[in-house]
């Protein structure tokens, strides 16, 4: 994950690098997702493939993940041929399983859908889930897609009643291992993101609870969230995510 947070010049297109390129394994959520998804999805090739060591499979997933995040950030189309040529040139027979796992990880972690726009030529576009536009400024080369995290926060606000007590939201995030003030959070400083950035962009409202002593605050959906999506859409998406997560991450089901 720290590799994905590097400046644009460090996130070099694998196809433009000189000689072999080594991409470190993704860490945190993406690394965990890739590892467990790899054990769930079977390869779809007609001939049986020799089983790959998990470390090698994770490295291929990491390379393709980085490549597609760059495409999303640049708002560029890509194709199966380009992915095979630039990322998996020496492992083309493993493309089906790697591509499937990466697509799921992008949706679950970053809120990015990989959609095929030309089935004949296998051309793909990467778009934010639910039509959210919070990632519009990613083309400047800074930051990672946050649409998936925004949907998670919106769903938490729904769960706690909209308005949702501030401490309930922070507590739910802590239980997921995401802490306010942590420099390791890939989405930046959480308090600033939720109470300033997304409030300024209109996705959230952050206000003092009337007549509260001592003073406490609460989160609500903002006007832009209502314009770009709906509570029904968020609820339906989270239901799909939960169902998929229980299948693909059995270690979390308990």
PDB file of C-alpha atoms in Angstrom:
ATOM      1  CA  UNK A   1       0.000   0.000   0.000  1.00  0.00           C
ATOM      2  CA  UNK A   2       2.887   2.359   0.724  1.00  0.00           C
ATOM      3  CA  UNK A   3       4.138   1.756  -2.814  1.00  0.00           C
ATOM      4  CA  UNK A   4       0.801   2.978  -4.186  1.00  0.00           C
ATOM      5  CA  UNK A   5       1.108   6.174  -2.137  1.00  0.00           C
ATOM      6  CA  UNK A   6       4.352   7.221  -3.852  1.00  0.00           C
ATOM      7  CA  UNK A   7       4.464  10.232  -6.184  1.00  0.00           C
ATOM      8  CA  UNK A   8       3.539   9.728  -9.822  1.00  0.00           C
ATOM      9  CA  UNK A   9       7.132   9.458 -10.960  1.00  0.00           C
ATOM     10  CA  UNK A  10       7.635   6.507  -8.600  1.00  0.00           C
ATOM     11  CA  UNK A  11       4.511   4.756  -9.873  1.00  0.00           C
ATOM     12  CA  UNK A  12       6.076   4.081 -13.244  1.00  0.00           C
ATOM     13  CA  UNK A  13       4.077   2.226 -15.865  1.00  0.00           C
ATOM     14  CA  UNK A  14       5.563  -1.298 -15.874  1.00  0.00           C
ATOM     15  CA  UNK A  15       5.587  -1.226 -19.658  1.00  0.00           C
ATOM     16  CA  UNK A  16       7.823   1.849 -19.712  1.00  0.00           C
ATOM     17  CA  UNK A  17      10.399   0.610 -17.242  1.00  0.00           C
ATOM     18  CA  UNK A  18      13.814  -0.385 -18.508  1.00  0.00           C
ATOM     19  CA  UNK A  19      14.555  -4.033 -17.862  1.00  0.00           C
ATOM     20  CA  UNK A  20      12.756  -6.219 -15.297  1.00  0.00           C
ATOM     21  CA  UNK A  21      10.798  -4.360 -12.655  1.00  0.00           C
ATOM     22  CA  UNK A  22      10.270  -5.607  -9.128  1.00  0.00           C
ATOM     23  CA  UNK A  23       7.051  -4.417  -7.499  1.00  0.00           C
ATOM     24  CA  UNK A  24       6.928  -4.965  -3.725  1.00  0.00           C
ATOM     25  CA  UNK A  25       3.929  -6.804  -2.349  1.00  0.00           C
ATOM     26  CA  UNK A  26       0.986  -4.589  -1.522  1.00  0.00           C
ATOM     27  CA  UNK A  27       0.424  -4.222   2.178  1.00  0.00           C
ATOM     28  CA  UNK A  28      -2.520  -3.593   4.512  1.00  0.00           C
ATOM     29  CA  UNK A  29      -6.014  -4.165   3.076  1.00  0.00           C
ATOM     30  CA  UNK A  30      -4.994  -4.806  -0.531  1.00  0.00           C
ATOM     31  CA  UNK A  31      -2.360  -7.344   0.465  1.00  0.00           C
ATOM     32  CA  UNK A  32      -4.776  -9.171   2.756  1.00  0.00           C
ATOM     33  CA  UNK A  33      -7.540  -9.131   0.135  1.00  0.00           C
ATOM     34  CA  UNK A  34      -5.293 -10.374  -2.649  1.00  0.00           C
ATOM     35  CA  UNK A  35      -3.910 -13.196  -0.551  1.00  0.00           C
ATOM     36  CA  UNK A  36      -7.277 -14.610   0.518  1.00  0.00           C
ATOM     37  CA  UNK A  37      -8.997 -13.999  -2.802  1.00  0.00           C
ATOM     38  CA  UNK A  38      -6.270 -15.974  -4.525  1.00  0.00           C
ATOM     39  CA  UNK A  39      -7.254 -19.069  -2.577  1.00  0.00           C
ATOM     40  CA  UNK A  40     -10.938 -18.649  -3.438  1.00  0.00           C
ATOM     41  CA  UNK A  41     -11.174 -17.988  -7.163  1.00  0.00           C
ATOM     42  CA  UNK A  42     -10.292 -20.897  -9.454  1.00  0.00           C
ATOM     43  CA  UNK A  43      -8.493 -20.281 -12.714  1.00  0.00           C
ATOM     44  CA  UNK A  44     -10.822 -20.338 -15.689  1.00  0.00           C
ATOM     45  CA  UNK A  45      -8.460 -21.798 -18.263  1.00  0.00           C
ATOM     46  CA  UNK A  46      -9.465 -25.066 -19.889  1.00  0.00           C
ATOM     47  CA  UNK A  47      -6.153 -26.765 -19.136  1.00  0.00           C
ATOM     48  CA  UNK A  48      -5.082 -27.304 -15.520  1.00  0.00           C
ATOM     49  CA  UNK A  49      -2.341 -24.941 -14.420  1.00  0.00           C
ATOM     50  CA  UNK A  50       0.546 -25.736 -12.186  1.00  0.00           C
ATOM     51  CA  UNK A  51      -0.178 -24.284  -8.763  1.00  0.00           C
ATOM     52  CA  UNK A  52       1.767 -21.102  -8.088  1.00  0.00           C
ATOM     53  CA  UNK A  53       3.360 -20.265  -4.750  1.00  0.00           C
ATOM     54  CA  UNK A  54       1.222 -17.655  -2.987  1.00  0.00           C
ATOM     55  CA  UNK A  55       4.082 -15.147  -2.922  1.00  0.00           C
ATOM     56  CA  UNK A  56       4.439 -15.233  -6.716  1.00  0.00           C
ATOM     57  CA  UNK A  57       0.679 -14.944  -7.199  1.00  0.00           C
ATOM     58  CA  UNK A  58       0.545 -11.995  -4.785  1.00  0.00           C
ATOM     59  CA  UNK A  59       3.336 -10.271  -6.698  1.00  0.00           C
ATOM     60  CA  UNK A  60       1.445 -10.605  -9.988  1.00  0.00           C
ATOM     61  CA  UNK A  61      -1.698  -9.280  -8.315  1.00  0.00           C
ATOM     62  CA  UNK A  62       0.296  -6.359  -6.917  1.00  0.00           C
ATOM     63  CA  UNK A  63       1.713  -5.457 -10.319  1.00  0.00           C
ATOM     64  CA  UNK A  64      -1.662  -5.509 -12.024  1.00  0.00           C
ATOM     65  CA  UNK A  65      -3.275  -3.602  -9.131  1.00  0.00           C
ATOM     66  CA  UNK A  66      -0.721  -0.807  -9.445  1.00  0.00           C
ATOM     67  CA  UNK A  67      -1.092  -0.697 -13.237  1.00  0.00           C
ATOM     68  CA  UNK A  68      -4.890  -0.405 -13.084  1.00  0.00           C
ATOM     69  CA  UNK A  69      -4.803   2.239 -10.351  1.00  0.00           C
ATOM     70  CA  UNK A  70      -2.554   4.305 -12.610  1.00  0.00           C
ATOM     71  CA  UNK A  71      -5.046   3.869 -15.453  1.00  0.00           C
ATOM     72  CA  UNK A  72      -7.886   4.944 -13.164  1.00  0.00           C
ATOM     73  CA  UNK A  73      -5.936   7.956 -11.972  1.00  0.00           C
ATOM     74  CA  UNK A  74      -5.157   8.969 -15.567  1.00  0.00           C
ATOM     75  CA  UNK A  75      -8.738   8.228 -16.704  1.00  0.00           C
ATOM     76  CA  UNK A  76      -7.450   5.970 -19.468  1.00  0.00           C
ATOM     77  CA  UNK A  77      -8.928   2.846 -21.020  1.00  0.00           C
ATOM     78  CA  UNK A  78      -6.949  -0.362 -21.007  1.00  0.00           C
ATOM     79  CA  UNK A  79      -7.234  -3.725 -22.697  1.00  0.00           C
ATOM     80  CA  UNK A  80      -6.466  -7.332 -21.998  1.00  0.00           C
ATOM     81  CA  UNK A  81      -3.717  -7.174 -24.615  1.00  0.00           C
ATOM     82  CA  UNK A  82      -2.093  -4.191 -22.882  1.00  0.00           C
ATOM     83  CA  UNK A  83      -2.260  -5.854 -19.460  1.00  0.00           C
ATOM     84  CA  UNK A  84      -0.724  -9.024 -20.852  1.00  0.00           C
ATOM     85  CA  UNK A  85       2.009  -7.139 -22.693  1.00  0.00           C
ATOM     86  CA  UNK A  86       2.966  -4.679 -19.955  1.00  0.00           C
ATOM     87  CA  UNK A  87       2.275  -6.538 -16.730  1.00  0.00           C
ATOM     88  CA  UNK A  88       1.929 -10.300 -17.198  1.00  0.00           C
ATOM     89  CA  UNK A  89       4.013 -10.901 -20.297  1.00  0.00           C
ATOM     90  CA  UNK A  90       5.725 -13.960 -18.818  1.00  0.00           C
ATOM     91  CA  UNK A  91       2.664 -15.282 -16.977  1.00  0.00           C
ATOM     92  CA  UNK A  92      -0.154 -14.919 -19.488  1.00  0.00           C
ATOM     93  CA  UNK A  93      -1.747 -18.250 -18.615  1.00  0.00           C
ATOM     94  CA  UNK A  94      -2.494 -16.901 -15.114  1.00  0.00           C
ATOM     95  CA  UNK A  95      -4.273 -13.780 -16.362  1.00  0.00           C
ATOM     96  CA  UNK A  96      -7.877 -14.971 -15.710  1.00  0.00           C
ATOM     97  CA  UNK A  97      -7.407 -15.608 -11.996  1.00  0.00           C
ATOM     98  CA  UNK A  98      -5.153 -12.583 -11.424  1.00  0.00           C
ATOM     99  CA  UNK A  99      -7.499 -10.208 -13.263  1.00  0.00           C
ATOM    100  CA  UNK A 100     -10.541 -11.550 -11.421  1.00  0.00           C
ATOM    101  CA  UNK A 101      -8.933 -11.112  -8.016  1.00  0.00           C
ATOM    102  CA  UNK A 102      -7.638  -7.641  -8.796  1.00  0.00           C
ATOM    103  CA  UNK A 103     -11.086  -6.556 -10.006  1.00  0.00           C
ATOM    104  CA  UNK A 104     -12.671  -7.672  -6.743  1.00  0.00           C
ATOM    105  CA  UNK A 105      -9.970  -6.027  -4.616  1.00  0.00           C
ATOM    106  CA  UNK A 106     -10.327  -2.745  -6.492  1.00  0.00           C
ATOM    107  CA  UNK A 107     -14.046  -2.722  -5.809  1.00  0.00           C
ATOM    108  CA  UNK A 108     -13.881  -3.771  -2.149  1.00  0.00           C
ATOM    109  CA  UNK A 109     -10.939  -1.611  -1.065  1.00  0.00           C
ATOM    110  CA  UNK A 110     -10.900   1.401  -3.379  1.00  0.00           C
ATOM    111  CA  UNK A 111     -14.451   1.574  -4.716  1.00  0.00           C
ATOM    112  CA  UNK A 112     -13.377   1.168  -8.350  1.00  0.00           C
ATOM    113  CA  UNK A 113     -15.353  -0.918 -10.837  1.00  0.00           C
ATOM    114  CA  UNK A 114     -13.611  -2.528 -13.813  1.00  0.00           C
ATOM    115  CA  UNK A 115     -16.135  -2.556 -16.668  1.00  0.00           C
ATOM    116  CA  UNK A 116     -15.724  -4.118 -20.104  1.00  0.00           C
ATOM    117  CA  UNK A 117     -16.796  -1.628 -22.790  1.00  0.00           C
ATOM    118  CA  UNK A 118     -15.764  -3.649 -25.849  1.00  0.00           C
ATOM    119  CA  UNK A 119     -16.234  -7.421 -25.402  1.00  0.00           C
ATOM    120  CA  UNK A 120     -14.793  -8.172 -28.838  1.00  0.00           C
ATOM    121  CA  UNK A 121     -11.473  -6.432 -28.137  1.00  0.00           C
ATOM    122  CA  UNK A 122     -11.625  -6.881 -24.332  1.00  0.00           C
ATOM    123  CA  UNK A 123     -11.280  -3.167 -23.607  1.00  0.00           C
ATOM    124  CA  UNK A 124     -11.980  -1.946 -20.081  1.00  0.00           C
ATOM    125  CA  UNK A 125     -12.776   1.303 -18.301  1.00  0.00           C
ATOM    126  CA  UNK A 126     -12.324   1.944 -14.594  1.00  0.00           C
ATOM    127  CA  UNK A 127     -15.076   3.951 -12.916  1.00  0.00           C
ATOM    128  CA  UNK A 128     -16.004   4.806  -9.301  1.00  0.00           C
ATOM    129  CA  UNK A 129     -18.738   2.736  -7.721  1.00  0.00           C
ATOM    130  CA  UNK A 130     -22.252   4.192  -7.481  1.00  0.00           C
ATOM    131  CA  UNK A 131     -21.320   7.133  -9.716  1.00  0.00           C
ATOM    132  CA  UNK A 132     -19.481   8.977  -6.927  1.00  0.00           C
ATOM    133  CA  UNK A 133     -17.155  11.753  -8.135  1.00  0.00           C
ATOM    134  CA  UNK A 134     -14.973  12.164  -5.034  1.00  0.00           C
ATOM    135  CA  UNK A 135     -11.950  10.867  -6.970  1.00  0.00           C
ATOM    136  CA  UNK A 136     -12.154  13.483  -9.735  1.00  0.00           C
ATOM    137  CA  UNK A 137      -8.906  15.155  -8.627  1.00  0.00           C
ATOM    138  CA  UNK A 138      -6.791  11.987  -8.657  1.00  0.00           C
ATOM    139  CA  UNK A 139      -5.376  12.824 -12.086  1.00  0.00           C
ATOM    140  CA  UNK A 140      -2.964  15.220 -10.349  1.00  0.00           C
ATOM    141  CA  UNK A 141      -1.005  12.150  -9.228  1.00  0.00           C
ATOM    142  CA  UNK A 142      -1.726  12.519  -5.521  1.00  0.00           C
ATOM    143  CA  UNK A 143      -3.585  10.067  -3.311  1.00  0.00           C
ATOM    144  CA  UNK A 144      -5.473   6.843  -3.761  1.00  0.00           C
ATOM    145  CA  UNK A 145      -9.118   6.297  -4.745  1.00  0.00           C
ATOM    146  CA  UNK A 146     -11.391   6.970  -1.780  1.00  0.00           C
ATOM    147  CA  UNK A 147     -14.847   6.153  -3.175  1.00  0.00           C
ATOM    148  CA  UNK A 148     -14.907   2.762  -1.450  1.00  0.00           C
ATOM    149  CA  UNK A 149     -14.027   4.302   1.914  1.00  0.00           C
ATOM    150  CA  UNK A 150     -16.643   7.033   1.424  1.00  0.00           C
ATOM    151  CA  UNK A 151     -19.344   4.413   0.798  1.00  0.00           C
ATOM    152  CA  UNK A 152     -18.242   2.624   3.970  1.00  0.00           C
ATOM    153  CA  UNK A 153     -18.566   5.837   6.011  1.00  0.00           C
ATOM    154  CA  UNK A 154     -21.964   6.644   4.472  1.00  0.00           C
ATOM    155  CA  UNK A 155     -23.161   3.145   5.346  1.00  0.00           C
ATOM    156  CA  UNK A 156     -21.928   3.587   8.934  1.00  0.00           C
ATOM    157  CA  UNK A 157     -23.906   6.813   9.258  1.00  0.00           C
ATOM    158  CA  UNK A 158     -26.993   4.933   8.046  1.00  0.00           C
ATOM    159  CA  UNK A 159     -26.344   2.126  10.511  1.00  0.00           C
ATOM    160  CA  UNK A 160     -26.127   4.512  13.463  1.00  0.00           C
ATOM    161  CA  UNK A 161     -29.248   6.420  12.490  1.00  0.00           C
ATOM    162  CA  UNK A 162     -28.231   9.480  10.389  1.00  0.00           C
ATOM    163  CA  UNK A 163     -27.317  11.508  12.315  1.00  0.00           C
ATOM    164  CA  UNK A 164     -24.640   9.222  13.691  1.00  0.00           C
ATOM    165  CA  UNK A 165     -22.751  10.117  16.892  1.00  0.00           C
ATOM    166  CA  UNK A 166     -19.165  11.031  16.098  1.00  0.00           C
ATOM    167  CA  UNK A 167     -17.767   8.585  18.650  1.00  0.00           C
ATOM    168  CA  UNK A 168     -19.803   5.733  17.175  1.00  0.00           C
ATOM    169  CA  UNK A 169     -18.199   6.323  13.759  1.00  0.00           C
ATOM    170  CA  UNK A 170     -14.663   6.589  15.164  1.00  0.00           C
ATOM    171  CA  UNK A 171     -15.290   3.464  17.263  1.00  0.00           C
ATOM    172  CA  UNK A 172     -16.479   1.448  14.261  1.00  0.00           C
ATOM    173  CA  UNK A 173     -13.396   2.489  12.297  1.00  0.00           C
ATOM    174  CA  UNK A 174     -11.114   1.563  15.203  1.00  0.00           C
ATOM    175  CA  UNK A 175     -12.627  -1.914  15.318  1.00  0.00           C
ATOM    176  CA  UNK A 176     -11.650  -2.239  11.658  1.00  0.00           C
ATOM    177  CA  UNK A 177      -8.073  -1.235  12.488  1.00  0.00           C
ATOM    178  CA  UNK A 178      -8.395   2.294  11.062  1.00  0.00           C
ATOM    179  CA  UNK A 179      -7.352   4.877  13.640  1.00  0.00           C
ATOM    180  CA  UNK A 180      -7.706   8.644  13.825  1.00  0.00           C
ATOM    181  CA  UNK A 181      -4.274  10.263  13.840  1.00  0.00           C
ATOM    182  CA  UNK A 182      -2.508   7.211  12.428  1.00  0.00           C
ATOM    183  CA  UNK A 183       0.121   8.086   9.846  1.00  0.00           C
ATOM    184  CA  UNK A 184      -0.268   4.616   8.341  1.00  0.00           C
ATOM    185  CA  UNK A 185      -3.794   5.188   7.011  1.00  0.00           C
ATOM    186  CA  UNK A 186      -3.559   5.125   3.213  1.00  0.00           C
ATOM    187  CA  UNK A 187      -6.460   7.553   2.908  1.00  0.00           C
ATOM    188  CA  UNK A 188      -4.673  10.317   4.806  1.00  0.00           C
ATOM    189  CA  UNK A 189      -5.535  11.784   8.207  1.00  0.00           C
ATOM    190  CA  UNK A 190      -9.002  10.491   9.021  1.00  0.00           C
ATOM    191  CA  UNK A 191     -10.285  13.343  11.141  1.00  0.00           C
ATOM    192  CA  UNK A 192      -9.367  15.894   8.497  1.00  0.00           C
ATOM    193  CA  UNK A 193     -10.863  13.737   5.727  1.00  0.00           C
ATOM    194  CA  UNK A 194     -14.211  13.213   7.470  1.00  0.00           C
ATOM    195  CA  UNK A 195     -14.670  16.531   9.263  1.00  0.00           C
ATOM    196  CA  UNK A 196     -13.134  18.906   6.700  1.00  0.00           C
ATOM    197  CA  UNK A 197     -12.464  17.488   3.230  1.00  0.00           C
ATOM    198  CA  UNK A 198     -15.703  15.560   2.701  1.00  0.00           C
ATOM    199  CA  UNK A 199     -17.688  18.253   4.528  1.00  0.00           C
ATOM    200  CA  UNK A 200     -16.218  20.885   2.207  1.00  0.00           C
ATOM    201  CA  UNK A 201     -17.030  18.689  -0.809  1.00  0.00           C
ATOM    202  CA  UNK A 202     -20.603  18.223   0.411  1.00  0.00           C
ATOM    203  CA  UNK A 203     -20.546  14.452   1.013  1.00  0.00           C
ATOM    204  CA  UNK A 204     -20.864  14.732   4.799  1.00  0.00           C
ATOM    205  CA  UNK A 205     -22.247  17.122   7.373  1.00  0.00           C
ATOM    206  CA  UNK A 206     -20.459  17.453  10.694  1.00  0.00           C
ATOM    207  CA  UNK A 207     -22.313  19.419  13.307  1.00  0.00           C
ATOM    208  CA  UNK A 208     -22.646  19.947  17.023  1.00  0.00           C
ATOM    209  CA  UNK A 209     -25.426  18.003  18.717  1.00  0.00           C
ATOM    210  CA  UNK A 210     -27.984  20.588  19.883  1.00  0.00           C
ATOM    211  CA  UNK A 211     -27.980  21.283  23.649  1.00  0.00           C
ATOM    212  CA  UNK A 212     -25.209  18.738  24.288  1.00  0.00           C
ATOM    213  CA  UNK A 213     -23.220  19.122  27.517  1.00  0.00           C
ATOM    214  CA  UNK A 214     -20.385  18.403  27.259  1.00  0.00           C
ATOM    215  CA  UNK A 215     -20.309  19.408  23.612  1.00  0.00           C
ATOM    216  CA  UNK A 216     -20.410  16.470  21.185  1.00  0.00           C
ATOM    217  CA  UNK A 217     -20.737  16.177  17.437  1.00  0.00           C
ATOM    218  CA  UNK A 218     -22.510  14.009  14.874  1.00  0.00           C
ATOM    219  CA  UNK A 219     -22.199  13.019  11.206  1.00  0.00           C
ATOM    220  CA  UNK A 220     -24.962  13.180   8.609  1.00  0.00           C
ATOM    221  CA  UNK A 221     -25.148  12.567   4.878  1.00  0.00           C
ATOM    222  CA  UNK A 222     -24.321  15.718   2.951  1.00  0.00           C
ATOM    223  CA  UNK A 223     -26.273  17.161  -0.001  1.00  0.00           C
ATOM    224  CA  UNK A 224     -23.777  15.939  -2.595  1.00  0.00           C
ATOM    225  CA  UNK A 225     -24.117  12.361  -1.338  1.00  0.00           C
ATOM    226  CA  UNK A 226     -27.872  12.540  -1.930  1.00  0.00           C
ATOM    227  CA  UNK A 227     -27.319  13.924  -5.446  1.00  0.00           C
ATOM    228  CA  UNK A 228     -24.780  11.314  -6.545  1.00  0.00           C
ATOM    229  CA  UNK A 229     -26.212   8.219  -4.858  1.00  0.00           C
ATOM    230  CA  UNK A 230     -28.979   7.128  -2.497  1.00  0.00           C
ATOM    231  CA  UNK A 231     -29.298   5.236   0.751  1.00  0.00           C
ATOM    232  CA  UNK A 232     -30.936   2.373  -1.107  1.00  0.00           C
ATOM    233  CA  UNK A 233     -27.979   2.121  -3.506  1.00  0.00           C
ATOM    234  CA  UNK A 234     -25.440   2.230  -0.680  1.00  0.00           C
ATOM    235  CA  UNK A 235     -27.364  -0.391   1.280  1.00  0.00           C
ATOM    236  CA  UNK A 236     -27.620  -2.670  -1.775  1.00  0.00           C
ATOM    237  CA  UNK A 237     -23.903  -2.280  -2.529  1.00  0.00           C
ATOM    238  CA  UNK A 238     -22.869  -3.028   1.055  1.00  0.00           C
ATOM    239  CA  UNK A 239     -25.093  -6.111   1.061  1.00  0.00           C
ATOM    240  CA  UNK A 240     -23.297  -7.383  -2.053  1.00  0.00           C
ATOM    241  CA  UNK A 241     -19.922  -6.599  -0.496  1.00  0.00           C
ATOM    242  CA  UNK A 242     -20.809  -8.420   2.723  1.00  0.00           C
ATOM    243  CA  UNK A 243     -22.025 -11.485   0.861  1.00  0.00           C
ATOM    244  CA  UNK A 244     -18.900 -11.564  -1.281  1.00  0.00           C
ATOM    245  CA  UNK A 245     -16.612 -10.904   1.681  1.00  0.00           C
ATOM    246  CA  UNK A 246     -17.980 -13.881   3.610  1.00  0.00           C
ATOM    247  CA  UNK A 247     -17.284 -16.112   0.605  1.00  0.00           C
ATOM    248  CA  UNK A 248     -13.883 -14.708  -0.274  1.00  0.00           C
ATOM    249  CA  UNK A 249     -12.588 -13.968   3.240  1.00  0.00           C
ATOM    250  CA  UNK A 250     -13.788 -16.945   5.321  1.00  0.00           C
ATOM    251  CA  UNK A 251     -11.319 -16.063   8.067  1.00  0.00           C
ATOM    252  CA  UNK A 252     -13.483 -12.961   8.782  1.00  0.00           C
ATOM    253  CA  UNK A 253     -16.806 -14.784   9.029  1.00  0.00           C
ATOM    254  CA  UNK A 254     -16.411 -15.547  12.755  1.00  0.00           C
TER     255      UNK A 254
END
